[in-house]
Every structure is written in structure tokens, then in C-alpha cells.
CSV table of N, CA, C and O in Angstrom, one decimal:
chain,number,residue,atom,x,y,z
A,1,UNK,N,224.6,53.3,-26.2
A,1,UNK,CA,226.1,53.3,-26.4
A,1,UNK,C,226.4,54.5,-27.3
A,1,UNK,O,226.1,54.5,-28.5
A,2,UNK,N,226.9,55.2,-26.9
A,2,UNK,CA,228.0,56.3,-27.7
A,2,UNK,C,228.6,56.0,-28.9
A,2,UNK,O,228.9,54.8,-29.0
A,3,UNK,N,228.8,57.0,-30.3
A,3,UNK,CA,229.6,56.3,-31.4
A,3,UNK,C,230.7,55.9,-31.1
A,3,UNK,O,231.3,55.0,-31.7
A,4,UNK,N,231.4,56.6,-30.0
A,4,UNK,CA,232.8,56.5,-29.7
A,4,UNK,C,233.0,54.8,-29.5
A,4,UNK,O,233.5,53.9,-30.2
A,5,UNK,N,232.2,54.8,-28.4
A,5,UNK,CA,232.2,53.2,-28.1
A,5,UNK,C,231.8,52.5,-29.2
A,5,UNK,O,232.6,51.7,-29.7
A,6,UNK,N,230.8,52.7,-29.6
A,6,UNK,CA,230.4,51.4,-30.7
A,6,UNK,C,231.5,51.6,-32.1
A,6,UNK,O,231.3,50.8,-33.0
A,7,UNK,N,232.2,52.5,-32.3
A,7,UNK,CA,233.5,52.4,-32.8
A,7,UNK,C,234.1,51.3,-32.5
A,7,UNK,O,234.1,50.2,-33.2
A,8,UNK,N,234.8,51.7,-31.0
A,8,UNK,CA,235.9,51.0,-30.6
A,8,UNK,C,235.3,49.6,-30.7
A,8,UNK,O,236.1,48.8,-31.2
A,9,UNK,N,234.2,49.0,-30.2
A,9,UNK,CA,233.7,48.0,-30.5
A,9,UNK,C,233.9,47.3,-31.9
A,9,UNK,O,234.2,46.1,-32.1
A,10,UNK,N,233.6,48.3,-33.0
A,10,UNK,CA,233.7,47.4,-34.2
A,10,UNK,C,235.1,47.2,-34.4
A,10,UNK,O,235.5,46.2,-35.0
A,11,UNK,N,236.4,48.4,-33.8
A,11,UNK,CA,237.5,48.2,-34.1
A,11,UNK,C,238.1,47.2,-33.6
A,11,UNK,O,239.2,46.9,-34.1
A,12,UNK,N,237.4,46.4,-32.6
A,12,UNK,CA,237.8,45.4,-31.4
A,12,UNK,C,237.7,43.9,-32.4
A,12,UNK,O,238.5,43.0,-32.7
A,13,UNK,N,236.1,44.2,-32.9
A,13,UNK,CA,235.8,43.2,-33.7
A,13,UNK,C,236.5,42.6,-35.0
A,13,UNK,O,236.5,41.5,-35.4
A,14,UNK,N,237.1,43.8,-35.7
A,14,UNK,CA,237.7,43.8,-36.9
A,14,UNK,C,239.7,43.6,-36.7
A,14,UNK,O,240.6,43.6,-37.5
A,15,UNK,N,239.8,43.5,-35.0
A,15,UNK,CA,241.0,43.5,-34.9
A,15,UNK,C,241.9,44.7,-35.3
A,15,UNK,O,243.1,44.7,-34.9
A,16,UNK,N,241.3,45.7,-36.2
A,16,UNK,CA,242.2,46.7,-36.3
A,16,UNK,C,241.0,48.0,-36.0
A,16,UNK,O,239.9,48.0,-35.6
A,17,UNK,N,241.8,49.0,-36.5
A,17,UNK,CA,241.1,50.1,-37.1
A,17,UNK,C,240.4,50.2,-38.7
A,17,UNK,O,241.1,50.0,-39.7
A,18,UNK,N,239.1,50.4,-38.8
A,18,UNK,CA,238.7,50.5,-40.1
A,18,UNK,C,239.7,51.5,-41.2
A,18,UNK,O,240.2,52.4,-40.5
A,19,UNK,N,239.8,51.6,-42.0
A,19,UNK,CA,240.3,52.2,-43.0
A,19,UNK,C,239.2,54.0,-42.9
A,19,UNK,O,239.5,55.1,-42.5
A,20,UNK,N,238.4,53.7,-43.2
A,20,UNK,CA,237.3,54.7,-43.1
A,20,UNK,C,236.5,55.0,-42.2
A,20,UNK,O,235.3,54.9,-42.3
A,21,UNK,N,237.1,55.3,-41.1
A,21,UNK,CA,236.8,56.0,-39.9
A,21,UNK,C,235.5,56.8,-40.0
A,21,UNK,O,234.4,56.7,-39.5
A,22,UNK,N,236.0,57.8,-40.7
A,22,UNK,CA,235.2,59.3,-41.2
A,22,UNK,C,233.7,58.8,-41.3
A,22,UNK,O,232.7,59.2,-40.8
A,23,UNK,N,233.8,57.7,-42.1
A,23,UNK,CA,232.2,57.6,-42.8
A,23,UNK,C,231.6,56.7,-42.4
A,23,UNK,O,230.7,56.2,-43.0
A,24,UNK,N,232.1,56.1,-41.1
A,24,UNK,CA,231.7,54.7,-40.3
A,24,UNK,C,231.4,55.7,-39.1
A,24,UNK,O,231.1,55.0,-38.1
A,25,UNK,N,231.3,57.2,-38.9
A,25,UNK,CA,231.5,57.8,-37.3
A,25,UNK,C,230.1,58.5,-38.2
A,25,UNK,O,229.4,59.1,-37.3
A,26,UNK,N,229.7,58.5,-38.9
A,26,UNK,CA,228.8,59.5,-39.5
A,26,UNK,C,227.6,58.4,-39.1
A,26,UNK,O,226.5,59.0,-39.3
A,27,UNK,N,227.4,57.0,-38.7
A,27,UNK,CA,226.1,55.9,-39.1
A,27,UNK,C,226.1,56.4,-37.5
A,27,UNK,O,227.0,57.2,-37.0
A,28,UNK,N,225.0,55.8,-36.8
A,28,UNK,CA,224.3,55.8,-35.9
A,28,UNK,C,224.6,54.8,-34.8
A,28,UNK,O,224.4,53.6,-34.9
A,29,UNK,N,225.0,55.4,-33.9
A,29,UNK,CA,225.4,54.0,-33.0
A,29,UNK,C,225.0,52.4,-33.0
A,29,UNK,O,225.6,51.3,-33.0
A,30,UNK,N,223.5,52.8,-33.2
A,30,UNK,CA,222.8,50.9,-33.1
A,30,UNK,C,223.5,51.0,-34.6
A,30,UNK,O,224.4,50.1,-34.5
A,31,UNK,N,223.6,51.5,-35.7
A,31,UNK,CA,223.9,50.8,-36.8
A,31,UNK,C,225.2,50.4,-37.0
A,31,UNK,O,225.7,49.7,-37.8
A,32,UNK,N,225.9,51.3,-35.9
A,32,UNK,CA,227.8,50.5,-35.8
A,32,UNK,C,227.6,49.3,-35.0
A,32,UNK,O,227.8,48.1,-35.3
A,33,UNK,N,226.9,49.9,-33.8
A,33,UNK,CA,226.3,48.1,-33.4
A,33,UNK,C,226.0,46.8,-34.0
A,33,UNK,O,226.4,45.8,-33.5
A,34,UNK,N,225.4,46.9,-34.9
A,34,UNK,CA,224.8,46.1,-35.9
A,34,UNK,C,225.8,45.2,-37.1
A,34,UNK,O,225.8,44.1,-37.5
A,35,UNK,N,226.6,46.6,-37.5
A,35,UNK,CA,227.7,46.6,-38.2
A,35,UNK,C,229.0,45.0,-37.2
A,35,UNK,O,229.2,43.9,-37.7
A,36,UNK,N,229.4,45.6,-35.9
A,36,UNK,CA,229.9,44.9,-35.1
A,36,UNK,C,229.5,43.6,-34.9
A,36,UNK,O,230.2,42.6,-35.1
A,37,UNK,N,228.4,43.7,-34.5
A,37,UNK,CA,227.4,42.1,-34.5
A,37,UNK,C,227.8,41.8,-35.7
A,37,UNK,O,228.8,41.0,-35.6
A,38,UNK,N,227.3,42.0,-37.1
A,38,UNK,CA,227.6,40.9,-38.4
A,38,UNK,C,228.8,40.6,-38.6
A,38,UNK,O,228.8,39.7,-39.5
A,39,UNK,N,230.1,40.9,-38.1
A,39,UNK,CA,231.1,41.3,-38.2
A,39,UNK,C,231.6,39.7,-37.0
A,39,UNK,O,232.2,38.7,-37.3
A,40,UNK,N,231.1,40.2,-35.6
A,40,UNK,CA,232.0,38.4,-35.1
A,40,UNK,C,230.9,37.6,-35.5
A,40,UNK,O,231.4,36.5,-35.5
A,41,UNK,N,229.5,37.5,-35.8
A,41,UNK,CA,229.0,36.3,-36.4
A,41,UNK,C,229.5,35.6,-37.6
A,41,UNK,O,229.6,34.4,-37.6
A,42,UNK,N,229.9,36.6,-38.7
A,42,UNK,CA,230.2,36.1,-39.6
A,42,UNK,C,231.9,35.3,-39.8
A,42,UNK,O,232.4,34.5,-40.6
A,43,UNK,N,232.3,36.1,-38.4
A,43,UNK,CA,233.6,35.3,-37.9
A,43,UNK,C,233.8,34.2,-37.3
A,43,UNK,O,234.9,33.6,-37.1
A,44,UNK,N,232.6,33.8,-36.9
A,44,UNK,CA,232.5,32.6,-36.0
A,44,UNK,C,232.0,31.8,-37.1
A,44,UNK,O,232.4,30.6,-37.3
A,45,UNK,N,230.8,32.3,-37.9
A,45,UNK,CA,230.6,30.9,-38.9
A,45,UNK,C,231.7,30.7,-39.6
A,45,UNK,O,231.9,29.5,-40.0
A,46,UNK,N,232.9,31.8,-40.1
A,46,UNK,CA,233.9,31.3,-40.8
A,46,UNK,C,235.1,30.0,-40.2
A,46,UNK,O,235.7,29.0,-40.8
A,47,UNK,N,235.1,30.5,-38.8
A,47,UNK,CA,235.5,29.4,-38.0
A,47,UNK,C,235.0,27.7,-38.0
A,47,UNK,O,235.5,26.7,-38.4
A,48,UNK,N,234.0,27.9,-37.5
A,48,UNK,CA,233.0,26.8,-37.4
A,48,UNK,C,233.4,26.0,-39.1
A,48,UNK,O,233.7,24.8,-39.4
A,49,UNK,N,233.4,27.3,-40.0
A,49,UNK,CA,233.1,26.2,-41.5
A,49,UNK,C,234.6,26.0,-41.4
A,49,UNK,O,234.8,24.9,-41.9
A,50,UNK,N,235.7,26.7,-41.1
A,50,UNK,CA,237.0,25.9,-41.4
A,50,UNK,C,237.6,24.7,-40.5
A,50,UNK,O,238.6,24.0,-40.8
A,51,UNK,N,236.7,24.6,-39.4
A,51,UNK,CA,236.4,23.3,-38.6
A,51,UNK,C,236.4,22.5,-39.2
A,51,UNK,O,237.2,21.6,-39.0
A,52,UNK,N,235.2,22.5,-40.1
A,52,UNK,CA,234.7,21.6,-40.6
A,52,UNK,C,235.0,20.9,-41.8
A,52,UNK,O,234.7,19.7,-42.2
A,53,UNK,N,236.1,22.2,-42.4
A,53,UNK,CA,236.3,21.7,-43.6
A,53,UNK,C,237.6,21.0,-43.3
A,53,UNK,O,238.1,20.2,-44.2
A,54,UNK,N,238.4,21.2,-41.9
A,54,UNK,CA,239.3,20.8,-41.9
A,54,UNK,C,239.1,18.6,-41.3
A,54,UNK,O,239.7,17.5,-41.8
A,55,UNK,N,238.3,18.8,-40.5
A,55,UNK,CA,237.4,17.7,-40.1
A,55,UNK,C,237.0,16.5,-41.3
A,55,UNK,O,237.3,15.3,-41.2
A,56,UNK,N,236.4,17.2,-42.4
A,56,UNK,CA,236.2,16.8,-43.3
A,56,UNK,C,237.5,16.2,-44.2
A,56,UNK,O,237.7,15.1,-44.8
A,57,UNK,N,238.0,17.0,-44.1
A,57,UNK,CA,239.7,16.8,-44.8
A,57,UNK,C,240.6,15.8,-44.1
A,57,UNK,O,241.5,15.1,-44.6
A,58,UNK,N,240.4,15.7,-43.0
A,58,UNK,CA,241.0,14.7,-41.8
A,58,UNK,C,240.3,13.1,-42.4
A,58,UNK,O,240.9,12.1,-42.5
A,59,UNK,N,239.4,13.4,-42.6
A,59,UNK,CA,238.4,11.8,-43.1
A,59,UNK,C,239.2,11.0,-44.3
A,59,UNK,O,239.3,9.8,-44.4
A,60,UNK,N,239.7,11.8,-45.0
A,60,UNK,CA,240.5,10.9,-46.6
A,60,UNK,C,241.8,10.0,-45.8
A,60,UNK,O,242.5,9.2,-46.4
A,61,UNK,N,242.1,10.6,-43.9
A,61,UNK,CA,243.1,10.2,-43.8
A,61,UNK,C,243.1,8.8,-43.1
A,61,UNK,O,242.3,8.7,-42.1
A,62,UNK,N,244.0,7.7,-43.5
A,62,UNK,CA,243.7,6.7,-42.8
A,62,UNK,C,243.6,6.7,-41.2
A,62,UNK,O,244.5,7.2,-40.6
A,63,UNK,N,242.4,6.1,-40.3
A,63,UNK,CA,242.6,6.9,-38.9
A,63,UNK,C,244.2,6.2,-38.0
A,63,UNK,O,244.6,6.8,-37.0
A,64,UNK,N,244.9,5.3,-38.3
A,64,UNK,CA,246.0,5.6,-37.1
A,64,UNK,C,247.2,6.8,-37.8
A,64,UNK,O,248.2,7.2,-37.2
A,65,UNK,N,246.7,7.1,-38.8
A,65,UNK,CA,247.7,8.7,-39.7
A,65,UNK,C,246.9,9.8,-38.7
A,65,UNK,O,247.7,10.6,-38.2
A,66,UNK,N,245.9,9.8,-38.5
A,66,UNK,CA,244.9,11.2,-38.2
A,66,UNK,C,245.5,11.7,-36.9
A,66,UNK,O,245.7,12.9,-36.9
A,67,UNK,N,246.0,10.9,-35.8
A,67,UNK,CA,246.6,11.7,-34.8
A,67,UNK,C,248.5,12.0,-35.1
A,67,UNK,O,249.1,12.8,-34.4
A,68,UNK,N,248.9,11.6,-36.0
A,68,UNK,CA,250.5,12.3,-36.0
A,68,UNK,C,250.0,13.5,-36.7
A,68,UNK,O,250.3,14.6,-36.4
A,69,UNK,N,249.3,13.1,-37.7
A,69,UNK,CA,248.5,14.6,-39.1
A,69,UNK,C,248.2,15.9,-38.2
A,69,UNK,O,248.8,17.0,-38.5
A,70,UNK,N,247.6,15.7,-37.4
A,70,UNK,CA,246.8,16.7,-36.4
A,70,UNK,C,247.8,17.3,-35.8
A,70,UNK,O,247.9,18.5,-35.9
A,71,UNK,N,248.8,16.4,-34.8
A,71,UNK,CA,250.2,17.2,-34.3
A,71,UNK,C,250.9,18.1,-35.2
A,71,UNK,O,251.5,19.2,-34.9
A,72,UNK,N,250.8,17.5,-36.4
A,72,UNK,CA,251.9,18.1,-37.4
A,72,UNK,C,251.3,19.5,-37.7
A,72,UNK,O,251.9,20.5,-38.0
A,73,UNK,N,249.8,19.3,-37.5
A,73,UNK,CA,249.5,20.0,-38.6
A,73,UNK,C,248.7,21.5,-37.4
A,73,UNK,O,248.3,22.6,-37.8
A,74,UNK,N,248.8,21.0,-36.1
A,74,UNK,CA,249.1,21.6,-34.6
A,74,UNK,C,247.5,22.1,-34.8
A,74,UNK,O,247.2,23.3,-34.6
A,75,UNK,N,246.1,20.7,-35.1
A,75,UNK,CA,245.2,20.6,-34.8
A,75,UNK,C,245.1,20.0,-33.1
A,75,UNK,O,245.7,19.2,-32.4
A,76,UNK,N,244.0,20.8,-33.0
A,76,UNK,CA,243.8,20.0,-31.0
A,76,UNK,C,242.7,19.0,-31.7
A,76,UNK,O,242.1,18.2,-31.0
């Protein structure tokens, strides 16, 4: 893969453009690669853990409260 591409890839990943273009075009394609990879893993475990924590937080609630809570709160 080209830096160009594995750019636009991390910019894909980060939802924007990096701030520091210049010195992110200077690494080596596999290492923007790489960059990109830690970048949605670490987005998906963030996900997963606010799942969880939300899941978790759902528990203090008595369960016939947990399904109005969830509408309100515009959990699926």
C-alpha cells in the first residue's frame, strides 16, 4: 500500500485529518498501517468497554425501570 493510501486510511480511521500530516507522511507505509490498525482496535475496545459500563449501570436499575431508562436514554 502506498503512503498516500495508508494516510487516507488512518484519516478514515481517525474520522478526520491528523493535525500532523508532515511527520505522519515521513513513517513507512506498514507503520501508518499499523498506526491505523491500533487506532480502530483501540476504538472498538472503547466501545465494547462503554457497553459495558453502560450495561453495568443499567443493573442498579430496578428491571421493570430498565426498558423506559433505555428509550430515554435511546439505548437499543
Amino acid at each position: 500500500m502506498s503512503s498516500e493510501a495508508s494516510l487516507q486510511r488512518l484519516a478514515e480511521s481517525l474520522g478526520r485529518q491528523p493535525a500532523e500530516f508532515q511527520t505522519l507522511g515521513s513513517l513507512q507505509p506498514a507503520q501508518i498501517d499499523l498506526l491505523a490498525n491500533a487506532v480502530v482496535q483501540t476504538q472498538q475496545r472503547q466501545r465494547e468497554a462503554l457497553a459495558k459500563a453502560i450495561e453495568d449501570a443499567l443493573g442498579h436499575i430496578p428491571m421493570l425501570l430498565r426498558g423506559p431508562v433505555k428509550k430515554v436514554l435511546g439505548i437499543k
